[in-house]
Amino acid sequence: YGRGTSVYNEKKGTNEREALKARGEETGQQAATAEEVKLFGRIPPIEKKDASLSSLSSCRVLSLSSNTIPQIANLSGLYRLEILSLGRFSI
């Protein structure tokens, strides 16, 4: 890309809704019915919080590692959540 730029530097961060939509396109499975939702290492990283994660009522394992969401809140809809992975996370 020249002059020290990269694809990562050119893309702005995304939000949870967009990340869940992209995950569905990649896996062919709706996140709302998945027991394991992996949203780690997204490019661009998730950096905007919205209420989308609360729709994951079947989720037992949620991986958000390597993102830059400003806060973790509003997870009240995750009734079955057993494991929340936040490694290499910038809160």
PDB file of N, CA and C in Angstrom:
ATOM      1  N   TYR A   1       0.803  -1.194   0.000  1.00  0.00           N
ATOM      2  CA  TYR A   1       0.000   0.000   0.000  1.00  0.00           C
ATOM      3  C   TYR A   1       0.850   1.263   0.000  1.00  0.00           C
ATOM      4  N   GLY A   2       2.109   1.127   0.287  1.00  0.00           N
ATOM      5  CA  GLY A   2       3.011   2.261   0.200  1.00  0.00           C
ATOM      6  C   GLY A   2       2.933   3.201   1.386  1.00  0.00           C
ATOM      7  N   ARG A   3       4.054   3.859   1.655  1.00  0.00           N
ATOM      8  CA  ARG A   3       4.179   4.875   2.694  1.00  0.00           C
ATOM      9  C   ARG A   3       3.704   4.422   4.070  1.00  0.00           C
ATOM     10  N   GLY A   4       3.930   3.180   4.394  1.00  0.00           N
ATOM     11  CA  GLY A   4       3.641   2.695   5.738  1.00  0.00           C
ATOM     12  C   GLY A   4       2.166   2.511   6.056  1.00  0.00           C
ATOM     13  N   THR A   5       1.298   2.603   5.077  1.00  0.00           N
ATOM     14  CA  THR A   5      -0.126   2.391   5.346  1.00  0.00           C
ATOM     15  C   THR A   5      -0.446   0.915   5.211  1.00  0.00           C
ATOM     16  N   SER A   6      -1.536   0.528   5.788  1.00  0.00           N
ATOM     17  CA  SER A   6      -1.983  -0.851   5.665  1.00  0.00           C
ATOM     18  C   SER A   6      -3.492  -0.852   5.549  1.00  0.00           C
ATOM     19  N   VAL A   7      -4.046  -1.998   5.245  1.00  0.00           N
ATOM     20  CA  VAL A   7      -5.494  -2.133   5.168  1.00  0.00           C
ATOM     21  C   VAL A   7      -6.097  -1.784   6.522  1.00  0.00           C
ATOM     22  N   TYR A   8      -5.451  -2.241   7.607  1.00  0.00           N
ATOM     23  CA  TYR A   8      -5.959  -1.989   8.950  1.00  0.00           C
ATOM     24  C   TYR A   8      -6.028  -0.493   9.241  1.00  0.00           C
ATOM     25  N   ASN A   9      -5.022   0.255   8.871  1.00  0.00           N
ATOM     26  CA  ASN A   9      -5.000   1.689   9.141  1.00  0.00           C
ATOM     27  C   ASN A   9      -6.054   2.447   8.340  1.00  0.00           C
ATOM     28  N   GLU A  10      -6.431   1.932   7.189  1.00  0.00           N
ATOM     29  CA  GLU A  10      -7.382   2.617   6.335  1.00  0.00           C
ATOM     30  C   GLU A  10      -8.824   2.371   6.748  1.00  0.00           C
ATOM     31  N   LYS A  11      -9.090   1.309   7.499  1.00  0.00           N
ATOM     32  CA  LYS A  11     -10.452   0.983   7.885  1.00  0.00           C
ATOM     33  C   LYS A  11     -10.763   1.539   9.262  1.00  0.00           C
ATOM     34  N   LYS A  12     -11.960   2.064   9.402  1.00  0.00           N
ATOM     35  CA  LYS A  12     -12.414   2.530  10.701  1.00  0.00           C
ATOM     36  C   LYS A  12     -13.010   1.354  11.454  1.00  0.00           C
ATOM     37  N   GLY A  13     -13.137   1.508  12.765  1.00  0.00           N
ATOM     38  CA  GLY A  13     -13.716   0.466  13.578  1.00  0.00           C
ATOM     39  C   GLY A  13     -15.173   0.214  13.220  1.00  0.00           C
ATOM     40  N   THR A  14     -15.666  -0.910  13.664  1.00  0.00           N
ATOM     41  CA  THR A  14     -17.035  -1.303  13.389  1.00  0.00           C
ATOM     42  C   THR A  14     -17.833  -1.343  14.682  1.00  0.00           C
ATOM     43  N   ASN A  15     -19.109  -1.681  14.593  1.00  0.00           N
ATOM     44  CA  ASN A  15     -19.917  -1.837  15.796  1.00  0.00           C
ATOM     45  C   ASN A  15     -20.331  -3.309  15.942  1.00  0.00           C
ATOM     46  N   GLU A  16     -20.968  -3.633  17.045  1.00  0.00           N
ATOM     47  CA  GLU A  16     -21.343  -5.011  17.321  1.00  0.00           C
ATOM     48  C   GLU A  16     -22.319  -5.558  16.283  1.00  0.00           C
ATOM     49  N   ARG A  17     -23.274  -4.756  15.876  1.00  0.00           N
ATOM     50  CA  ARG A  17     -24.272  -5.200  14.892  1.00  0.00           C
ATOM     51  C   ARG A  17     -23.609  -5.603  13.578  1.00  0.00           C
ATOM     52  N   GLU A  18     -22.699  -4.759  13.086  1.00  0.00           N
ATOM     53  CA  GLU A  18     -22.004  -5.053  11.836  1.00  0.00           C
ATOM     54  C   GLU A  18     -21.120  -6.293  11.968  1.00  0.00           C
ATOM     55  N   ALA A  19     -20.474  -6.446  13.125  1.00  0.00           N
ATOM     56  CA  ALA A  19     -19.627  -7.619  13.353  1.00  0.00           C
ATOM     57  C   ALA A  19     -20.454  -8.897  13.386  1.00  0.00           C
ATOM     58  N   LEU A  20     -21.621  -8.857  14.019  1.00  0.00           N
ATOM     59  CA  LEU A  20     -22.500 -10.033  14.051  1.00  0.00           C
ATOM     60  C   LEU A  20     -23.016 -10.367  12.656  1.00  0.00           C
ATOM     61  N   LYS A  21     -23.326  -9.348  11.871  1.00  0.00           N
ATOM     62  CA  LYS A  21     -23.778  -9.575  10.494  1.00  0.00           C
ATOM     63  C   LYS A  21     -22.665 -10.227   9.665  1.00  0.00           C
ATOM     64  N   ALA A  22     -21.440  -9.712   9.785  1.00  0.00           N
ATOM     65  CA  ALA A  22     -20.303 -10.273   9.051  1.00  0.00           C
ATOM     66  C   ALA A  22     -20.031 -11.714   9.482  1.00  0.00           C
ATOM     67  N   ARG A  23     -20.160 -11.989  10.786  1.00  0.00           N
ATOM     68  CA  ARG A  23     -19.966 -13.337  11.293  1.00  0.00           C
ATOM     69  C   ARG A  23     -20.986 -14.289  10.682  1.00  0.00           C
ATOM     70  N   GLY A  24     -22.240 -13.841  10.581  1.00  0.00           N
ATOM     71  CA  GLY A  24     -23.288 -14.657   9.971  1.00  0.00           C
ATOM     72  C   GLY A  24     -22.993 -14.963   8.512  1.00  0.00           C
ATOM     73  N   GLU A  25     -22.486 -13.988   7.793  1.00  0.00           N
ATOM     74  CA  GLU A  25     -22.122 -14.197   6.388  1.00  0.00           C
ATOM     75  C   GLU A  25     -20.953 -15.169   6.265  1.00  0.00           C
ATOM     76  N   GLU A  26     -20.009 -15.093   7.191  1.00  0.00           N
ATOM     77  CA  GLU A  26     -18.833 -15.966   7.155  1.00  0.00           C
ATOM     78  C   GLU A  26     -19.178 -17.409   7.509  1.00  0.00           C
ATOM     79  N   THR A  27     -20.046 -17.592   8.503  1.00  0.00           N
ATOM     80  CA  THR A  27     -20.331 -18.939   9.006  1.00  0.00           C
ATOM     81  C   THR A  27     -21.608 -19.547   8.451  1.00  0.00           C
ATOM     82  N   GLY A  28     -22.504 -18.725   7.921  1.00  0.00           N
ATOM     83  CA  GLY A  28     -23.777 -19.223   7.442  1.00  0.00           C
ATOM     84  C   GLY A  28     -24.749 -19.536   8.569  1.00  0.00           C
ATOM     85  N   GLN A  29     -24.448 -19.084   9.778  1.00  0.00           N
ATOM     86  CA  GLN A  29     -25.282 -19.347  10.941  1.00  0.00           C
ATOM     87  C   GLN A  29     -25.655 -18.031  11.606  1.00  0.00           C
ATOM     88  N   GLN A  30     -26.920 -17.906  11.996  1.00  0.00           N
ATOM     89  CA  GLN A  30     -27.345 -16.708  12.704  1.00  0.00           C
ATOM     90  C   GLN A  30     -26.744 -16.710  14.099  1.00  0.00           C
ATOM     91  N   ALA A  31     -26.202 -15.590  14.507  1.00  0.00           N
ATOM     92  CA  ALA A  31     -25.585 -15.481  15.826  1.00  0.00           C
ATOM     93  C   ALA A  31     -26.610 -15.657  16.939  1.00  0.00           C
ATOM     94  N   ALA A  32     -27.842 -15.246  16.712  1.00  0.00           N
ATOM     95  CA  ALA A  32     -28.875 -15.313  17.749  1.00  0.00           C
ATOM     96  C   ALA A  32     -29.156 -16.744  18.206  1.00  0.00           C
ATOM     97  N   THR A  33     -28.885 -17.728  17.353  1.00  0.00           N
ATOM     98  CA  THR A  33     -29.151 -19.124  17.706  1.00  0.00           C
ATOM     99  C   THR A  33     -27.881 -19.919  18.004  1.00  0.00           C
ATOM    100  N   ALA A  34     -26.726 -19.298  17.885  1.00  0.00           N
ATOM    101  CA  ALA A  34     -25.449 -19.991  18.089  1.00  0.00           C
ATOM    102  C   ALA A  34     -25.109 -20.125  19.568  1.00  0.00           C
ATOM    103  N   GLU A  35     -24.519 -21.262  19.943  1.00  0.00           N
ATOM    104  CA  GLU A  35     -24.060 -21.460  21.319  1.00  0.00           C
ATOM    105  C   GLU A  35     -22.681 -20.847  21.530  1.00  0.00           C
ATOM    106  N   GLU A  36     -21.911 -20.719  20.452  1.00  0.00           N
ATOM    107  CA  GLU A  36     -20.571 -20.135  20.542  1.00  0.00           C
ATOM    108  C   GLU A  36     -20.448 -19.029  19.492  1.00  0.00           C
ATOM    109  N   VAL A  37     -20.134 -17.831  19.954  1.00  0.00           N
ATOM    110  CA  VAL A  37     -20.003 -16.684  19.051  1.00  0.00           C
ATOM    111  C   VAL A  37     -18.589 -16.128  19.207  1.00  0.00           C
ATOM    112  N   LYS A  38     -17.844 -16.199  18.111  1.00  0.00           N
ATOM    113  CA  LYS A  38     -16.464 -15.721  18.110  1.00  0.00           C
ATOM    114  C   LYS A  38     -16.384 -14.425  17.323  1.00  0.00           C
ATOM    115  N   LEU A  39     -16.131 -13.350  18.041  1.00  0.00           N
ATOM    116  CA  LEU A  39     -15.970 -12.033  17.425  1.00  0.00           C
ATOM    117  C   LEU A  39     -14.587 -11.470  17.742  1.00  0.00           C
ATOM    118  N   PHE A  40     -13.622 -12.348  17.928  1.00  0.00           N
ATOM    119  CA  PHE A  40     -12.271 -11.913  18.292  1.00  0.00           C
ATOM    120  C   PHE A  40     -11.460 -11.573  17.054  1.00  0.00           C
ATOM    121  N   GLY A  41     -10.530 -10.649  17.226  1.00  0.00           N
ATOM    122  CA  GLY A  41      -9.591 -10.306  16.167  1.00  0.00           C
ATOM    123  C   GLY A  41     -10.229  -9.767  14.903  1.00  0.00           C
ATOM    124  N   ARG A  42     -11.335  -9.079  15.017  1.00  0.00           N
ATOM    125  CA  ARG A  42     -12.018  -8.549  13.839  1.00  0.00           C
ATOM    126  C   ARG A  42     -11.190  -7.428  13.217  1.00  0.00           C
ATOM    127  N   ILE A  43     -11.186  -7.371  11.896  1.00  0.00           N
ATOM    128  CA  ILE A  43     -10.563  -6.264  11.180  1.00  0.00           C
ATOM    129  C   ILE A  43     -11.619  -5.696  10.259  1.00  0.00           C
ATOM    130  N   PRO A  44     -12.061  -4.501  10.497  1.00  0.00           N
ATOM    131  CA  PRO A  44     -11.637  -3.601  11.564  1.00  0.00           C
ATOM    132  C   PRO A  44     -12.170  -4.071  12.914  1.00  0.00           C
ATOM    133  N   PRO A  45     -11.518  -3.664  13.998  1.00  0.00           N
ATOM    134  CA  PRO A  45     -11.958  -4.092  15.324  1.00  0.00           C
ATOM    135  C   PRO A  45     -13.290  -3.461  15.715  1.00  0.00           C
ATOM    136  N   ILE A  46     -13.991  -4.150  16.608  1.00  0.00           N
ATOM    137  CA  ILE A  46     -15.234  -3.601  17.147  1.00  0.00           C
ATOM    138  C   ILE A  46     -14.844  -2.510  18.128  1.00  0.00           C
ATOM    139  N   GLU A  47     -15.330  -1.302  17.902  1.00  0.00           N
ATOM    140  CA  GLU A  47     -15.012  -0.214  18.828  1.00  0.00           C
ATOM    141  C   GLU A  47     -16.240   0.587  19.230  1.00  0.00           C
ATOM    142  N   LYS A  48     -17.403   0.220  18.703  1.00  0.00           N
ATOM    143  CA  LYS A  48     -18.634   0.936  19.041  1.00  0.00           C
ATOM    144  C   LYS A  48     -19.625  -0.027  19.678  1.00  0.00           C
ATOM    145  N   LYS A  49     -20.128   0.353  20.837  1.00  0.00           N
ATOM    146  CA  LYS A  49     -21.076  -0.457  21.589  1.00  0.00           C
ATOM    147  C   LYS A  49     -22.494  -0.169  21.125  1.00  0.00           C
ATOM    148  N   ASP A  50     -23.279  -1.224  20.945  1.00  0.00           N
ATOM    149  CA  ASP A  50     -24.711  -1.090  20.728  1.00  0.00           C
ATOM    150  C   ASP A  50     -25.384  -2.244  21.469  1.00  0.00           C
ATOM    151  N   ALA A  51     -26.654  -2.432  21.310  1.00  0.00           N
ATOM    152  CA  ALA A  51     -27.385  -3.445  22.084  1.00  0.00           C
ATOM    153  C   ALA A  51     -27.430  -4.812  21.405  1.00  0.00           C
ATOM    154  N   SER A  52     -26.683  -5.018  20.344  1.00  0.00           N
ATOM    155  CA  SER A  52     -26.766  -6.256  19.566  1.00  0.00           C
ATOM    156  C   SER A  52     -26.369  -7.507  20.335  1.00  0.00           C
ATOM    157  N   LEU A  53     -25.394  -7.401  21.227  1.00  0.00           N
ATOM    158  CA  LEU A  53     -24.953  -8.591  21.961  1.00  0.00           C
ATOM    159  C   LEU A  53     -26.053  -9.153  22.853  1.00  0.00           C
ATOM    160  N   SER A  54     -26.966  -8.321  23.302  1.00  0.00           N
ATOM    161  CA  SER A  54     -28.035  -8.807  24.185  1.00  0.00           C
ATOM    162  C   SER A  54     -29.022  -9.713  23.449  1.00  0.00           C
ATOM    163  N   SER A  55     -28.952  -9.784  22.125  1.00  0.00           N
ATOM    164  CA  SER A  55     -29.830 -10.663  21.348  1.00  0.00           C
ATOM    165  C   SER A  55     -29.314 -12.099  21.275  1.00  0.00           C
ATOM    166  N   LEU A  56     -28.145 -12.361  21.840  1.00  0.00           N
ATOM    167  CA  LEU A  56     -27.533 -13.692  21.758  1.00  0.00           C
ATOM    168  C   LEU A  56     -28.012 -14.584  22.901  1.00  0.00           C
ATOM    169  N   SER A  57     -29.302 -14.844  22.953  1.00  0.00           N
ATOM    170  CA  SER A  57     -29.896 -15.561  24.086  1.00  0.00           C
ATOM    171  C   SER A  57     -29.463 -17.020  24.184  1.00  0.00           C
ATOM    172  N   SER A  58     -28.986 -17.627  23.112  1.00  0.00           N
ATOM    173  CA  SER A  58     -28.534 -19.024  23.137  1.00  0.00           C
ATOM    174  C   SER A  58     -27.035 -19.159  23.381  1.00  0.00           C
ATOM    175  N   CYS A  59     -26.328 -18.047  23.409  1.00  0.00           N
ATOM    176  CA  CYS A  59     -24.868 -18.057  23.490  1.00  0.00           C
ATOM    177  C   CYS A  59     -24.363 -18.521  24.854  1.00  0.00           C
ATOM    178  N   ARG A  60     -23.465 -19.539  24.828  1.00  0.00           N
ATOM    179  CA  ARG A  60     -22.812 -20.023  26.037  1.00  0.00           C
ATOM    180  C   ARG A  60     -21.373 -19.513  26.120  1.00  0.00           C
ATOM    181  N   VAL A  61     -20.734 -19.322  24.944  1.00  0.00           N
ATOM    182  CA  VAL A  61     -19.340 -18.876  24.872  1.00  0.00           C
ATOM    183  C   VAL A  61     -19.278 -17.656  23.953  1.00  0.00           C
ATOM    184  N   LEU A  62     -18.822 -16.534  24.499  1.00  0.00           N
ATOM    185  CA  LEU A  62     -18.697 -15.303  23.721  1.00  0.00           C
ATOM    186  C   LEU A  62     -17.256 -14.831  23.784  1.00  0.00           C
ATOM    187  N   SER A  63     -16.626 -14.743  22.621  1.00  0.00           N
ATOM    188  CA  SER A  63     -15.236 -14.314  22.550  1.00  0.00           C
ATOM    189  C   SER A  63     -15.152 -12.951  21.869  1.00  0.00           C
ATOM    190  N   LEU A  64     -14.697 -11.971  22.623  1.00  0.00           N
ATOM    191  CA  LEU A  64     -14.544 -10.604  22.124  1.00  0.00           C
ATOM    192  C   LEU A  64     -13.079 -10.146  22.153  1.00  0.00           C
ATOM    193  N   SER A  65     -12.158 -11.053  22.298  1.00  0.00           N
ATOM    194  CA  SER A  65     -10.735 -10.720  22.416  1.00  0.00           C
ATOM    195  C   SER A  65     -10.251  -9.849  21.266  1.00  0.00           C
ATOM    196  N   SER A  66      -9.276  -9.004  21.569  1.00  0.00           N
ATOM    197  CA  SER A  66      -8.594  -8.150  20.583  1.00  0.00           C
ATOM    198  C   SER A  66      -9.505  -7.132  19.909  1.00  0.00           C
ATOM    199  N   ASN A  67     -10.440  -6.575  20.647  1.00  0.00           N
ATOM    200  CA  ASN A  67     -11.284  -5.494  20.152  1.00  0.00           C
ATOM    201  C   ASN A  67     -11.084  -4.276  21.036  1.00  0.00           C
ATOM    202  N   THR A  68     -11.730  -3.180  20.697  1.00  0.00           N
ATOM    203  CA  THR A  68     -11.546  -1.940  21.456  1.00  0.00           C
ATOM    204  C   THR A  68     -12.877  -1.324  21.874  1.00  0.00           C
ATOM    205  N   ILE A  69     -13.819  -2.144  22.291  1.00  0.00           N
ATOM    206  CA  ILE A  69     -15.106  -1.658  22.777  1.00  0.00           C
ATOM    207  C   ILE A  69     -14.838  -0.857  24.053  1.00  0.00           C
ATOM    208  N   PRO A  70     -15.400   0.343  24.182  1.00  0.00           N
ATOM    209  CA  PRO A  70     -15.079   1.194  25.332  1.00  0.00           C
ATOM    210  C   PRO A  70     -15.552   0.655  26.681  1.00  0.00           C
ATOM    211  N   GLN A  71     -16.587  -0.173  26.698  1.00  0.00           N
ATOM    212  CA  GLN A  71     -17.071  -0.732  27.961  1.00  0.00           C
ATOM    213  C   GLN A  71     -17.849  -2.016  27.692  1.00  0.00           C
ATOM    214  N   ILE A  72     -17.898  -2.868  28.681  1.00  0.00           N
ATOM    215  CA  ILE A  72     -18.696  -4.083  28.588  1.00  0.00           C
ATOM    216  C   ILE A  72     -19.903  -3.881  29.499  1.00  0.00           C
ATOM    217  N   ALA A  73     -21.067  -3.778  28.890  1.00  0.00           N
ATOM    218  CA  ALA A  73     -22.298  -3.548  29.641  1.00  0.00           C
ATOM    219  C   ALA A  73     -23.463  -4.096  28.832  1.00  0.00           C
ATOM    220  N   ASN A  74     -24.625  -4.101  29.426  1.00  0.00           N
ATOM    221  CA  ASN A  74     -25.857  -4.503  28.762  1.00  0.00           C
ATOM    222  C   ASN A  74     -25.774  -5.919  28.202  1.00  0.00           C
ATOM    223  N   LEU A  75     -25.361  -6.858  29.009  1.00  0.00           N
ATOM    224  CA  LEU A  75     -25.324  -8.265  28.611  1.00  0.00           C
ATOM    225  C   LEU A  75     -26.478  -9.035  29.243  1.00  0.00           C
ATOM    226  N   SER A  76     -27.513  -8.329  29.637  1.00  0.00           N
ATOM    227  CA  SER A  76     -28.625  -8.950  30.357  1.00  0.00           C
ATOM    228  C   SER A  76     -29.369  -9.991  29.529  1.00  0.00           C
ATOM    229  N   GLY A  77     -29.327  -9.929  28.214  1.00  0.00           N
ATOM    230  CA  GLY A  77     -30.012 -10.904  27.372  1.00  0.00           C
ATOM    231  C   GLY A  77     -29.251 -12.205  27.187  1.00  0.00           C
ATOM    232  N   LEU A  78     -28.038 -12.275  27.714  1.00  0.00           N
ATOM    233  CA  LEU A  78     -27.205 -13.475  27.551  1.00  0.00           C
ATOM    234  C   LEU A  78     -27.465 -14.442  28.711  1.00  0.00           C
ATOM    235  N   TYR A  79     -28.641 -15.037  28.718  1.00  0.00           N
ATOM    236  CA  TYR A  79     -29.093 -15.879  29.825  1.00  0.00           C
ATOM    237  C   TYR A  79     -28.247 -17.125  30.024  1.00  0.00           C
ATOM    238  N   ARG A  80     -27.693 -17.669  28.950  1.00  0.00           N
ATOM    239  CA  ARG A  80     -26.943 -18.928  29.023  1.00  0.00           C
ATOM    240  C   ARG A  80     -25.428 -18.738  29.038  1.00  0.00           C
ATOM    241  N   LEU A  81     -24.966 -17.504  29.083  1.00  0.00           N
ATOM    242  CA  LEU A  81     -23.531 -17.231  28.994  1.00  0.00           C
ATOM    243  C   LEU A  81     -22.761 -17.878  30.144  1.00  0.00           C
ATOM    244  N   GLU A  82     -21.757 -18.681  29.795  1.00  0.00           N
ATOM    245  CA  GLU A  82     -20.886 -19.337  30.770  1.00  0.00           C
ATOM    246  C   GLU A  82     -19.463 -18.813  30.690  1.00  0.00           C
ATOM    247  N   ILE A  83     -19.006 -18.484  29.467  1.00  0.00           N
ATOM    248  CA  ILE A  83     -17.624 -18.039  29.264  1.00  0.00           C
ATOM    249  C   ILE A  83     -17.636 -16.746  28.448  1.00  0.00           C
ATOM    250  N   LEU A  84     -16.987 -15.719  29.003  1.00  0.00           N
ATOM    251  CA  LEU A  84     -16.803 -14.447  28.317  1.00  0.00           C
ATOM    252  C   LEU A  84     -15.308 -14.213  28.181  1.00  0.00           C
ATOM    253  N   SER A  85     -14.803 -14.250  26.961  1.00  0.00           N
ATOM    254  CA  SER A  85     -13.371 -14.105  26.711  1.00  0.00           C
ATOM    255  C   SER A  85     -13.062 -12.675  26.286  1.00  0.00           C
ATOM    256  N   LEU A  86     -12.177 -12.020  27.058  1.00  0.00           N
ATOM    257  CA  LEU A  86     -11.802 -10.632  26.783  1.00  0.00           C
ATOM    258  C   LEU A  86     -10.277 -10.457  26.707  1.00  0.00           C
ATOM    259  N   GLY A  87      -9.551 -11.479  26.370  1.00  0.00           N
ATOM    260  CA  GLY A  87      -8.086 -11.389  26.281  1.00  0.00           C
ATOM    261  C   GLY A  87      -7.640 -10.368  25.251  1.00  0.00           C
ATOM    262  N   ARG A  88      -6.504  -9.728  25.503  1.00  0.00           N
ATOM    263  CA  ARG A  88      -5.940  -8.713  24.613  1.00  0.00           C
ATOM    264  C   ARG A  88      -7.006  -7.680  24.237  1.00  0.00           C
ATOM    265  N   PHE A  89      -7.714  -7.238  25.234  1.00  0.00           N
ATOM    266  CA  PHE A  89      -8.852  -6.361  25.061  1.00  0.00           C
ATOM    267  C   PHE A  89      -8.530  -4.978  25.584  1.00  0.00           C
ATOM    268  N   SER A  90      -8.888  -3.970  24.847  1.00  0.00           N
ATOM    269  CA  SER A  90      -8.633  -2.598  25.268  1.00  0.00           C
ATOM    270  C   SER A  90      -9.951  -1.944  25.681  1.00  0.00           C
ATOM    271  N   ILE A  91     -10.189  -1.896  26.989  1.00  0.00           N
ATOM    272  CA  ILE A  91     -11.424  -1.300  27.507  1.00  0.00           C
ATOM    273  C   ILE A  91     -11.138   0.140  27.897  1.00  0.00           C
TER     274      ILE A  91
END
